[in-house]
mmCIF file of C-alpha atoms in Angstrom:
data_model
loop_
_atom_site.group_PDB
_atom_site.id
_atom_site.type_symbol
_atom_site.label_atom_id
_atom_site.label_comp_id
_atom_site.label_asym_id
_atom_site.label_seq_id
_atom_site.Cartn_x
_atom_site.Cartn_y
_atom_site.Cartn_z
ATOM 1 C CA MET E 1 17.011 10.545 -49.287
ATOM 2 C CA ASP E 2 15.300 10.805 -52.621
ATOM 3 C CA GLY E 3 14.461 7.302 -53.704
ATOM 4 C CA LEU E 4 11.598 4.896 -54.194
ATOM 5 C CA LYS E 5 8.730 5.899 -51.926
ATOM 6 C CA VAL E 6 6.756 3.064 -50.342
ATOM 7 C CA LEU E 7 4.004 2.947 -47.775
ATOM 8 C CA PHE E 8 3.251 -0.369 -46.064
ATOM 9 C CA HIS E 9 -0.177 -0.712 -44.444
ATOM 10 C CA ILE E 10 -0.641 -3.168 -41.590
ATOM 11 C CA ASN E 11 -3.922 -3.635 -39.704
ATOM 12 C CA GLU E 12 -3.701 -7.264 -38.554
ATOM 13 C CA LEU E 13 -1.437 -8.396 -35.722
ATOM 14 C CA SER E 14 -0.629 -11.660 -37.486
ATOM 15 C CA ARG E 15 0.968 -9.877 -40.460
ATOM 16 C CA TRP E 16 3.898 -8.212 -38.650
ATOM 17 C CA GLN E 17 6.540 -10.766 -39.586
ATOM 18 C CA ILE E 18 5.480 -10.628 -43.236
ATOM 19 C CA VAL E 19 5.607 -6.829 -43.273
ATOM 20 C CA LEU E 20 9.036 -6.605 -41.616
ATOM 21 C CA GLY E 21 10.404 -9.339 -43.884
ATOM 22 C CA ASN E 22 9.080 -7.525 -46.957
ATOM 23 C CA ILE E 23 10.747 -4.283 -45.896
ATOM 24 C CA THR E 24 14.057 -6.018 -45.152
ATOM 25 C CA ASN E 25 14.071 -7.756 -48.533
ATOM 26 C CA PHE E 26 13.148 -4.528 -50.280
ATOM 27 C CA LEU E 27 15.944 -2.523 -48.618
ATOM 28 C CA ASN E 28 18.454 -5.285 -49.350
ATOM 29 C CA ASP E 29 17.387 -5.147 -52.987
ATOM 30 C CA VAL E 30 17.421 -1.403 -53.656
ATOM 31 C CA GLY E 31 19.766 -0.159 -50.929
ATOM 32 C CA GLN E 32 18.777 1.812 -47.843
ATOM 33 C CA ASP E 33 19.792 5.129 -49.401
ATOM 34 C CA ASN E 34 17.483 4.647 -52.352
ATOM 35 C CA ALA E 35 14.229 4.208 -50.465
ATOM 36 C CA ASN E 36 11.762 6.132 -48.334
ATOM 37 C CA VAL E 37 9.771 3.565 -46.378
ATOM 38 C CA GLU E 38 6.869 4.298 -44.068
ATOM 39 C CA VAL E 39 4.693 1.801 -42.195
ATOM 40 C CA VAL E 40 1.190 2.901 -41.215
ATOM 41 C CA ILE E 41 -0.210 0.833 -38.355
ATOM 42 C CA ASN E 42 -3.916 0.842 -37.538
ATOM 43 C CA SER E 43 -6.750 -1.371 -36.248
ATOM 44 C CA GLU E 44 -5.609 -4.377 -34.169
ATOM 45 C CA ALA E 45 -2.049 -4.244 -35.565
ATOM 46 C CA VAL E 46 -1.183 -1.548 -33.008
ATOM 47 C CA SER E 47 -1.561 -4.159 -30.266
ATOM 48 C CA ILE E 48 2.002 -5.237 -31.076
ATOM 49 C CA PHE E 49 2.817 -2.424 -28.642
ATOM 50 C CA LYS E 50 0.538 -3.779 -25.961
ATOM 51 C CA ASP E 51 2.707 -6.506 -24.477
ATOM 52 C CA LYS E 52 5.579 -4.109 -24.256
ATOM 53 C CA CYS E 53 3.437 -1.644 -22.304
ATOM 54 C CA LYS E 54 2.427 -4.318 -19.841
ATOM 55 C CA GLN E 55 6.002 -5.424 -19.549
ATOM 56 C CA ILE E 56 7.161 -1.899 -18.775
ATOM 57 C CA GLU E 57 4.469 -1.386 -16.180
ATOM 58 C CA SER E 58 4.920 -4.661 -14.406
ATOM 59 C CA GLY E 59 8.647 -5.063 -14.851
ATOM 60 C CA ASN E 60 8.007 -8.665 -15.850
ATOM 61 C CA LEU E 61 8.500 -10.537 -19.072
ATOM 62 C CA CYS E 62 5.319 -10.906 -21.064
ATOM 63 C CA SER E 63 3.480 -14.030 -20.018
ATOM 64 C CA VAL E 64 2.260 -14.793 -23.517
ATOM 65 C CA SER E 65 4.542 -15.358 -26.458
ATOM 66 C CA THR E 66 6.664 -12.242 -26.522
ATOM 67 C CA ASP E 67 6.810 -10.037 -29.575
ATOM 68 C CA LEU E 68 10.154 -8.613 -28.541
ATOM 69 C CA SER E 69 11.899 -9.976 -31.598
ATOM 70 C CA LEU E 70 9.422 -8.111 -33.792
ATOM 71 C CA LEU E 71 9.967 -4.919 -31.814
ATOM 72 C CA GLU E 72 13.719 -5.383 -32.121
ATOM 73 C CA GLN E 73 13.386 -5.802 -35.888
ATOM 74 C CA MET E 74 11.271 -2.637 -36.007
ATOM 75 C CA GLU E 75 13.829 -0.674 -34.003
ATOM 76 C CA LYS E 76 16.621 -1.876 -36.268
ATOM 77 C CA LEU E 77 14.669 -0.812 -39.361
ATOM 78 C CA SER E 78 13.862 2.554 -37.787
ATOM 79 C CA LYS E 79 17.607 3.146 -37.390
ATOM 80 C CA VAL E 80 18.071 2.834 -41.142
ATOM 81 C CA GLY E 81 15.299 5.326 -41.832
ATOM 82 C CA VAL E 82 12.052 3.344 -41.865
ATOM 83 C CA LYS E 83 9.238 5.385 -40.306
ATOM 84 C CA PHE E 84 6.644 3.687 -38.099
ATOM 85 C CA VAL E 85 3.377 5.625 -37.820
ATOM 86 C CA ALA E 86 0.560 4.526 -35.492
ATOM 87 C CA CYS E 87 -3.100 5.579 -35.647
ATOM 88 C CA ARG E 88 -4.393 7.337 -32.511
ATOM 89 C CA ASN E 89 -7.910 5.964 -32.988
ATOM 90 C CA ALA E 90 -6.521 2.434 -32.997
ATOM 91 C CA LEU E 91 -4.350 3.064 -29.929
ATOM 92 C CA LYS E 92 -7.401 4.337 -28.042
ATOM 93 C CA ALA E 93 -9.497 1.360 -29.150
ATOM 94 C CA GLN E 94 -6.775 -1.014 -27.933
ATOM 95 C CA VAL E 95 -6.290 0.985 -24.695
ATOM 96 C CA ILE E 96 -2.608 1.628 -25.343
ATOM 97 C CA ASP E 97 -0.997 4.636 -23.686
ATOM 98 C CA GLU E 98 0.887 6.737 -26.251
ATOM 99 C CA GLU E 99 3.551 7.495 -23.642
ATOM 100 C CA SER E 100 4.417 3.810 -23.478
ATOM 101 C CA LEU E 101 5.212 3.482 -27.186
ATOM 102 C CA PRO E 102 8.787 2.947 -28.349
ATOM 103 C CA ASP E 103 10.530 6.234 -29.163
ATOM 104 C CA PHE E 104 10.705 5.447 -32.866
ATOM 105 C CA VAL E 105 6.900 5.337 -33.258
ATOM 106 C CA ILE E 106 5.129 8.475 -34.485
ATOM 107 C CA VAL E 107 1.412 8.924 -33.681
ATOM 108 C CA VAL E 108 -1.037 10.509 -36.123
ATOM 109 C CA PRO E 109 -4.705 11.380 -35.478
ATOM 110 C CA ALA E 110 -5.971 8.967 -38.157
ATOM 111 C CA GLY E 111 -3.977 6.293 -39.957
ATOM 112 C CA ILE E 112 -6.214 6.378 -43.037
ATOM 113 C CA THR E 113 -5.551 10.088 -43.567
ATOM 114 C CA GLU E 114 -1.812 9.408 -43.435
ATOM 115 C CA ILE E 115 -2.161 6.664 -46.062
ATOM 116 C CA VAL E 116 -4.197 8.925 -48.351
ATOM 117 C CA ARG E 117 -1.764 11.826 -48.001
ATOM 118 C CA LYS E 118 1.284 9.670 -48.680
ATOM 119 C CA GLN E 119 -0.251 8.199 -51.833
ATOM 120 C CA ALA E 120 -0.990 11.763 -52.983
ATOM 121 C CA GLU E 121 2.742 12.474 -52.444
ATOM 122 C CA GLY E 122 3.622 9.623 -54.806
ATOM 123 C CA TYR E 123 4.160 6.786 -52.351
ATOM 124 C CA ALA E 124 3.380 3.306 -53.637
ATOM 125 C CA TYR E 125 0.852 1.447 -51.435
ATOM 126 C CA ILE E 126 1.503 -2.106 -50.339
ATOM 127 C CA LYS E 127 -0.731 -4.230 -48.102
ATOM 128 C CA PRO E 128 1.254 -7.339 -47.135
ATOM 129 C CA MET F 1 -1.054 -3.062 -75.847
ATOM 130 C CA ASP F 2 -1.710 0.355 -74.407
ATOM 131 C CA GLY F 3 -4.603 0.018 -72.027
ATOM 132 C CA LEU F 4 -5.549 0.016 -68.365
ATOM 133 C CA LYS F 5 -2.527 -0.987 -66.314
ATOM 134 C CA VAL F 6 -3.181 -3.194 -63.302
ATOM 135 C CA LEU F 7 -0.923 -4.950 -60.837
ATOM 136 C CA PHE F 8 -2.407 -7.713 -58.697
ATOM 137 C CA HIS F 9 -0.508 -8.601 -55.511
ATOM 138 C CA ILE F 10 -0.884 -12.067 -54.015
ATOM 139 C CA ASN F 11 0.971 -13.260 -50.914
ATOM 140 C CA GLU F 12 -1.402 -15.871 -49.475
ATOM 141 C CA LEU F 13 -1.879 -19.298 -51.015
ATOM 142 C CA SER F 14 -5.584 -19.305 -50.213
ATOM 143 C CA ARG F 15 -6.251 -16.259 -52.403
ATOM 144 C CA TRP F 16 -5.295 -17.733 -55.786
ATOM 145 C CA GLN F 17 -8.830 -18.533 -56.954
ATOM 146 C CA ILE F 18 -10.003 -15.037 -56.018
ATOM 147 C CA VAL F 19 -7.100 -13.415 -57.873
ATOM 148 C CA LEU F 20 -7.554 -15.464 -61.045
ATOM 149 C CA GLY F 21 -11.324 -14.916 -60.967
ATOM 150 C CA ASN F 22 -10.818 -11.158 -60.572
ATOM 151 C CA ILE F 23 -8.461 -11.047 -63.554
ATOM 152 C CA THR F 24 -10.819 -13.117 -65.712
ATOM 153 C CA ASN F 25 -13.785 -10.887 -64.883
ATOM 154 C CA PHE F 26 -11.693 -7.772 -65.501
ATOM 155 C CA LEU F 27 -10.502 -8.953 -68.923
ATOM 156 C CA ASN F 28 -14.038 -9.994 -69.873
ATOM 157 C CA ASP F 29 -15.215 -6.502 -68.951
ATOM 158 C CA VAL F 30 -12.615 -4.338 -70.677
ATOM 159 C CA GLY F 31 -11.320 -6.693 -73.370
ATOM 160 C CA GLN F 32 -7.907 -8.347 -73.442
ATOM 161 C CA ASP F 33 -6.488 -5.776 -75.834
ATOM 162 C CA ASN F 34 -7.298 -2.910 -73.505
ATOM 163 C CA ALA F 35 -5.424 -4.102 -70.448
ATOM 164 C CA ASN F 36 -1.887 -4.664 -69.170
ATOM 165 C CA VAL F 37 -2.161 -7.077 -66.273
ATOM 166 C CA GLU F 38 0.708 -8.219 -64.063
ATOM 167 C CA VAL F 39 0.525 -10.493 -61.030
ATOM 168 C CA VAL F 40 3.294 -10.174 -58.422
ATOM 169 C CA ILE F 41 3.595 -13.298 -56.279
ATOM 170 C CA ASN F 42 5.502 -13.267 -52.994
ATOM 171 C CA SER F 43 5.545 -14.796 -49.485
ATOM 172 C CA GLU F 44 3.714 -18.129 -49.176
ATOM 173 C CA ALA F 45 1.694 -17.558 -52.369
ATOM 174 C CA VAL F 46 4.666 -18.843 -54.426
ATOM 175 C CA SER F 47 4.065 -22.282 -52.930
ATOM 176 C CA ILE F 48 1.384 -22.761 -55.611
ATOM 177 C CA PHE F 49 4.397 -23.859 -57.658
ATOM 178 C CA LYS F 50 5.554 -26.354 -55.050
ATOM 179 C CA ASP F 51 3.222 -29.233 -55.780
ATOM 180 C CA LYS F 52 4.006 -29.000 -59.433
ATOM 181 C CA CYS F 53 7.746 -29.241 -58.730
ATOM 182 C CA LYS F 54 7.239 -32.344 -56.644
ATOM 183 C CA GLN F 55 5.020 -33.782 -59.297
ATOM 184 C CA ILE F 56 7.604 -33.204 -62.001
ATOM 185 C CA GLU F 57 10.404 -34.746 -59.946
ATOM 186 C CA SER F 58 8.481 -37.791 -58.825
ATOM 187 C CA GLY F 59 6.396 -38.326 -61.926
ATOM 188 C CA ASN F 60 3.405 -38.829 -59.661
ATOM 189 C CA LEU F 61 0.254 -36.896 -59.140
ATOM 190 C CA CYS F 62 0.351 -34.644 -56.103
ATOM 191 C CA SER F 63 -0.850 -36.520 -53.039
ATOM 192 C CA VAL F 64 -2.600 -33.506 -51.538
ATOM 193 C CA SER F 65 -5.377 -31.637 -53.275
ATOM 194 C CA THR F 66 -3.868 -30.693 -56.605
ATOM 195 C CA ASP F 67 -3.626 -27.095 -57.685
ATOM 196 C CA LEU F 68 -3.409 -28.075 -61.323
ATOM 197 C CA SER F 69 -6.623 -26.329 -62.221
ATOM 198 C CA LEU F 70 -5.198 -23.101 -60.823
ATOM 199 C CA LEU F 71 -1.986 -23.572 -62.805
ATOM 200 C CA GLU F 72 -4.033 -24.257 -65.913
ATOM 201 C CA GLN F 73 -5.997 -21.061 -65.378
ATOM 202 C CA MET F 74 -2.721 -19.169 -64.944
ATOM 203 C CA GLU F 75 -1.289 -20.610 -68.129
ATOM 204 C CA LYS F 76 -4.444 -19.697 -70.023
ATOM 205 C CA LEU F 77 -4.274 -16.122 -68.742
ATOM 206 C CA SER F 78 -0.571 -15.900 -69.583
ATOM 207 C CA LYS F 79 -1.461 -16.770 -73.178
ATOM 208 C CA VAL F 80 -3.669 -13.693 -73.402
ATOM 209 C CA GLY F 81 -0.909 -11.459 -72.067
ATOM 210 C CA VAL F 82 -1.143 -11.611 -68.272
ATOM 211 C CA LYS F 83 2.358 -11.546 -66.737
ATOM 212 C CA PHE F 84 3.141 -13.691 -63.690
ATOM 213 C CA VAL F 85 6.120 -12.459 -61.675
ATOM 214 C CA ALA F 86 7.511 -14.403 -58.700
ATOM 215 C CA CYS F 87 9.780 -13.076 -55.916
ATOM 216 C CA ARG F 88 13.151 -14.842 -55.638
ATOM 217 C CA ASN F 89 13.290 -14.289 -51.855
ATOM 218 C CA ALA F 90 9.970 -16.075 -51.490
ATOM 219 C CA LEU F 91 11.008 -18.943 -53.765
ATOM 220 C CA LYS F 92 14.149 -19.461 -51.670
ATOM 221 C CA ALA F 93 12.162 -19.323 -48.426
ATOM 222 C CA GLN F 94 9.775 -21.960 -49.784
ATOM 223 C CA VAL F 95 12.658 -24.057 -51.182
ATOM 224 C CA ILE F 96 11.329 -23.944 -54.726
ATOM 225 C CA ASP F 97 13.804 -24.437 -57.571
ATOM 226 C CA GLU F 98 13.463 -21.677 -60.152
ATOM 227 C CA GLU F 99 14.187 -24.178 -62.917
ATOM 228 C CA SER F 100 11.035 -26.067 -62.011
ATOM 229 C CA LEU F 101 8.712 -23.100 -62.493
ATOM 230 C CA PRO F 102 6.271 -23.050 -65.409
ATOM 231 C CA ASP F 103 7.739 -21.266 -68.446
ATOM 232 C CA PHE F 104 5.309 -18.378 -68.186
ATOM 233 C CA VAL F 105 6.602 -17.312 -64.748
ATOM 234 C CA ILE F 106 9.208 -14.535 -64.596
ATOM 235 C CA VAL F 107 11.459 -14.314 -61.508
ATOM 236 C CA VAL F 108 12.551 -10.973 -59.999
ATOM 237 C CA PRO F 109 15.029 -10.432 -57.141
ATOM 238 C CA ALA F 110 12.404 -8.833 -54.861
ATOM 239 C CA GLY F 111 8.644 -8.796 -55.385
ATOM 240 C CA ILE F 112 8.166 -5.595 -53.387
ATOM 241 C CA THR F 113 10.551 -3.678 -55.658
ATOM 242 C CA GLU F 114 8.544 -4.834 -58.670
ATOM 243 C CA ILE F 115 5.305 -3.625 -57.062
ATOM 244 C CA VAL F 116 6.827 -0.236 -56.253
ATOM 245 C CA ARG F 117 8.266 0.211 -59.746
ATOM 246 C CA LYS F 118 5.010 -0.735 -61.450
ATOM 247 C CA GLN F 119 3.000 1.723 -59.376
ATOM 248 C CA ALA F 120 5.539 4.415 -60.317
ATOM 249 C CA GLU F 121 4.823 3.492 -63.964
ATOM 250 C CA GLY F 122 1.127 4.179 -63.424
ATOM 251 C CA TYR F 123 -0.160 0.700 -62.647
ATOM 252 C CA ALA F 124 -3.160 0.505 -60.333
ATOM 253 C CA TYR F 125 -2.532 -1.723 -57.283
ATOM 254 C CA ILE F 126 -5.074 -4.348 -56.268
ATOM 255 C CA LYS F 127 -4.748 -6.771 -53.357
ATOM 256 C CA PRO F 128 -7.529 -9.354 -53.689
ATOM 257 C CA MET J 1 -16.740 18.270 -53.155
ATOM 258 C CA ASP J 2 -13.139 18.575 -54.154
ATOM 259 C CA GLY J 3 -11.099 16.930 -51.446
ATOM 260 C CA LEU J 4 -9.000 13.898 -50.655
ATOM 261 C CA LYS J 5 -10.047 11.040 -52.924
ATOM 262 C CA VAL J 6 -10.101 7.578 -51.385
ATOM 263 C CA LEU J 7 -11.229 4.199 -52.635
ATOM 264 C CA PHE J 8 -11.777 1.421 -50.095
ATOM 265 C CA HIS J 9 -11.761 -2.135 -51.427
ATOM 266 C CA ILE J 10 -13.604 -4.854 -49.523
ATOM 267 C CA ASN J 11 -13.842 -8.478 -50.690
ATOM 268 C CA GLU J 12 -14.219 -10.374 -47.408
ATOM 269 C CA LEU J 13 -17.443 -10.377 -45.390
ATOM 270 C CA SER J 14 -15.531 -10.335 -42.091
ATOM 271 C CA ARG J 15 -13.895 -6.965 -42.857
ATOM 272 C CA TRP J 16 -17.034 -4.803 -42.985
ATOM 273 C CA GLN J 17 -16.786 -3.386 -39.477
ATOM 274 C CA ILE J 18 -13.130 -2.504 -40.032
ATOM 275 C CA VAL J 19 -13.914 -0.761 -43.329
ATOM 276 C CA LEU J 20 -16.833 1.254 -41.939
ATOM 277 C CA GLY J 21 -14.829 2.200 -38.840
ATOM 278 C CA ASN J 22 -11.906 3.331 -41.017
ATOM 279 C CA ILE J 23 -14.195 5.534 -43.109
ATOM 280 C CA THR J 24 -15.861 7.038 -40.039
ATOM 281 C CA ASN J 25 -12.509 7.854 -38.438
ATOM 282 C CA PHE J 26 -11.222 9.304 -41.688
ATOM 283 C CA LEU J 27 -14.249 11.581 -42.171
ATOM 284 C CA ASN J 28 -14.064 12.692 -38.539
ATOM 285 C CA ASP J 29 -10.420 13.590 -39.089
ATOM 286 C CA VAL J 30 -10.601 15.513 -42.362
ATOM 287 C CA GLY J 31 -14.246 16.637 -42.405
ATOM 288 C CA GLN J 32 -16.976 15.304 -44.671
ATOM 289 C CA ASP J 33 -16.678 18.229 -47.082
ATOM 290 C CA ASN J 34 -12.998 17.544 -47.692
ATOM 291 C CA ALA J 35 -13.269 13.960 -48.863
ATOM 292 C CA ASN J 36 -14.538 11.859 -51.774
ATOM 293 C CA VAL J 37 -14.953 8.332 -50.477
ATOM 294 C CA GLU J 38 -15.974 5.321 -52.544
ATOM 295 C CA VAL J 39 -16.257 1.712 -51.393
ATOM 296 C CA VAL J 40 -15.912 -1.012 -54.033
ATOM 297 C CA ILE J 41 -17.466 -4.288 -52.914
ATOM 298 C CA ASN J 42 -16.669 -7.554 -54.672
ATOM 299 C CA SER J 43 -16.224 -11.293 -54.077
ATOM 300 C CA GLU J 44 -17.930 -12.634 -50.927
ATOM 301 C CA ALA J 45 -18.177 -9.158 -49.344
ATOM 302 C CA VAL J 46 -21.351 -8.502 -51.358
ATOM 303 C CA SER J 47 -23.094 -11.145 -49.266
ATOM 304 C CA ILE J 48 -23.632 -8.443 -46.621
ATOM 305 C CA PHE J 49 -26.692 -7.713 -48.754
ATOM 306 C CA LYS J 50 -27.890 -11.299 -48.686
ATOM 307 C CA ASP J 51 -29.572 -11.424 -45.306
ATOM 308 C CA LYS J 52 -31.373 -8.240 -46.049
ATOM 309 C CA CYS J 53 -32.767 -9.684 -49.280
ATOM 310 C CA LYS J 54 -34.079 -12.719 -47.466
ATOM 311 C CA GLN J 55 -35.542 -10.528 -44.807
ATOM 312 C CA ILE J 56 -37.354 -8.402 -47.347
ATOM 313 C CA GLU J 57 -38.778 -11.393 -49.169
ATOM 314 C CA SER J 58 -39.899 -13.282 -46.103
ATOM 315 C CA GLY J 59 -40.876 -10.332 -43.977
ATOM 316 C CA ASN J 60 -39.031 -11.988 -41.115
ATOM 317 C CA LEU J 61 -35.987 -11.006 -39.174
ATOM 318 C CA CYS J 62 -32.847 -12.778 -40.355
ATOM 319 C CA SER J 63 -32.409 -16.051 -38.541
ATOM 320 C CA VAL J 64 -28.643 -15.787 -38.363
ATOM 321 C CA SER J 65 -26.845 -12.925 -36.681
ATOM 322 C CA THR J 66 -28.241 -9.870 -38.398
ATOM 323 C CA ASP J 67 -25.979 -7.414 -40.159
ATOM 324 C CA LEU J 68 -28.533 -4.670 -39.873
ATOM 325 C CA SER J 69 -26.256 -2.495 -37.767
ATOM 326 C CA LEU J 70 -23.659 -2.652 -40.544
ATOM 327 C CA LEU J 71 -26.288 -1.760 -43.136
ATOM 328 C CA GLU J 72 -27.450 1.115 -40.964
ATOM 329 C CA GLN J 73 -23.879 2.396 -40.695
ATOM 330 C CA MET J 74 -23.550 2.150 -44.469
ATOM 331 C CA GLU J 75 -26.767 4.063 -45.040
ATOM 332 C CA LYS J 76 -25.646 6.761 -42.615
ATOM 333 C CA LEU J 77 -22.309 7.110 -44.425
ATOM 334 C CA SER J 78 -24.066 7.195 -47.803
ATOM 335 C CA LYS J 79 -26.075 10.182 -46.568
ATOM 336 C CA VAL J 80 -22.855 12.134 -46.015
ATOM 337 C CA GLY J 81 -21.599 11.340 -49.506
ATOM 338 C CA VAL J 82 -19.858 7.959 -49.286
ATOM 339 C CA LYS J 83 -20.503 5.934 -52.441
ATOM 340 C CA PHE J 84 -21.072 2.169 -52.206
ATOM 341 C CA VAL J 85 -20.382 0.318 -55.453
ATOM 342 C CA ALA J 86 -21.063 -3.418 -55.841
ATOM 343 C CA CYS J 87 -19.654 -5.756 -58.509
ATOM 344 C CA ARG J 88 -22.280 -7.446 -60.705
ATOM 345 C CA ASN J 89 -20.134 -10.569 -61.147
ATOM 346 C CA ALA J 90 -19.985 -10.988 -57.385
ATOM 347 C CA LEU J 91 -23.720 -10.405 -56.960
ATOM 348 C CA LYS J 92 -24.424 -13.108 -59.540
ATOM 349 C CA ALA J 93 -21.982 -15.514 -57.890
ATOM 350 C CA GLN J 94 -23.691 -14.954 -54.536
ATOM 351 C CA VAL J 95 -27.170 -15.194 -56.116
ATOM 352 C CA ILE J 96 -28.224 -11.748 -54.935
ATOM 353 C CA ASP J 97 -30.962 -9.958 -56.856
ATOM 354 C CA GLU J 98 -29.883 -6.429 -57.788
ATOM 355 C CA GLU J 99 -33.421 -5.211 -57.231
ATOM 356 C CA SER J 100 -33.190 -6.162 -53.589
ATOM 357 C CA LEU J 101 -30.153 -4.004 -52.870
ATOM 358 C CA PRO J 102 -30.480 -0.907 -50.694
ATOM 359 C CA ASP J 103 -31.115 2.233 -52.762
ATOM 360 C CA PHE J 104 -27.736 3.715 -51.913
ATOM 361 C CA VAL J 105 -25.824 0.866 -53.617
ATOM 362 C CA ILE J 106 -24.636 1.378 -57.194
ATOM 363 C CA VAL J 107 -23.942 -1.701 -59.356
ATOM 364 C CA VAL J 108 -21.071 -1.822 -61.877
ATOM 365 C CA PRO J 109 -20.315 -4.610 -64.367
ATOM 366 C CA ALA J 110 -16.928 -5.415 -62.795
ATOM 367 C CA GLY J 111 -15.602 -4.174 -59.466
ATOM 368 C CA ILE J 112 -11.953 -4.483 -60.538
ATOM 369 C CA THR J 113 -12.506 -2.149 -63.493
ATOM 370 C CA GLU J 114 -14.015 0.427 -61.151
ATOM 371 C CA ILE J 115 -10.975 0.174 -58.832
ATOM 372 C CA VAL J 116 -8.571 0.596 -61.754
ATOM 373 C CA ARG J 117 -10.454 3.579 -63.169
ATOM 374 C CA LYS J 118 -10.669 5.345 -59.831
ATOM 375 C CA GLN J 119 -6.937 4.964 -59.192
ATOM 376 C CA ALA J 120 -6.335 6.431 -62.661
ATOM 377 C CA GLU J 121 -8.468 9.399 -61.541
ATOM 378 C CA GLY J 122 -6.155 9.951 -58.576
ATOM 379 C CA TYR J 123 -7.990 8.060 -55.866
ATOM 380 C CA ALA J 124 -5.817 6.533 -53.136
ATOM 381 C CA TYR J 125 -6.380 2.771 -52.728
ATOM 382 C CA ILE J 126 -6.910 1.273 -49.298
ATOM 383 C CA LYS J 127 -7.575 -2.397 -48.521
ATOM 384 C CA PRO J 128 -8.599 -2.641 -44.853
#
């Protein structure tokens, strides 16, 4: 792929649907083969992976409103090349075990460093 | 115009006054002739144009708190060269008829694509 | 210093802890000598300096929840090279006397102009 490079930054749990909708609309507009999309997840936004962890451990459905549909949307997007990158500092702060993350999530030591590096590589920055 | 290039991104209705204030202060600081300013409007922020549509159709004043002063500020800024660009996906999601938009608003297929392209052209990105 | 250049933009009072935590994690990750970090403060975010002003004038502790720990974190970061830049328009709007600001805070005529200029100089933009 050698197309439009875009980095989405999410750090609030409430913004997931907006972010995933933005990415879907963008890929529909330019075509999946013409875009390099990466999502950097830090601060409380990583807690999207929390319910899933609990669910895996307990074998039960999440008691609170499940975010499974969001995770399914993420997985679908990852299959068309969207990269999901989580910040290790944020995972630690939210007490989320890295081993419990979905396979398509990459962990980096610091989300901010990833954002800075990607912009230096020519990625556009978008904060939905 | 060949000046400082700036793209403002707004996706929350509550941020309009901040965005318009930021642009006004910026233009006062650098001078209108030294700036290329574009505002990309997506997600719920396009609903600023909703009340006006209703108003036009019904011939009545908006029943809820009117956003006319914001629209007037936008129109004023558009007259000094500020471009207002709305996302078609967002307009559809908010059930806003493109024909009802103020004349100074340009519609693009996807707001995110516009943001990415502008950054590639050297525009600074600001999310107020 | 000639390292990764990053500009953090804060315009909401509630985001201070997130911003300062992001900067701390970033510097821990890349090393203080490998980064140029600047924080541009505008809109209501400048009111972090309000309580302190009152405190200085009255000689009393702030009656509301004190933000001293945030100010202490800022001062600490300033000592390792982080620049804190406040917008004069915002200070005026929040009725904050420039003379009362901590020594490590630099005032610019318009915060947005500073953000635009820094991005033109190659700084990455981050809005926590």
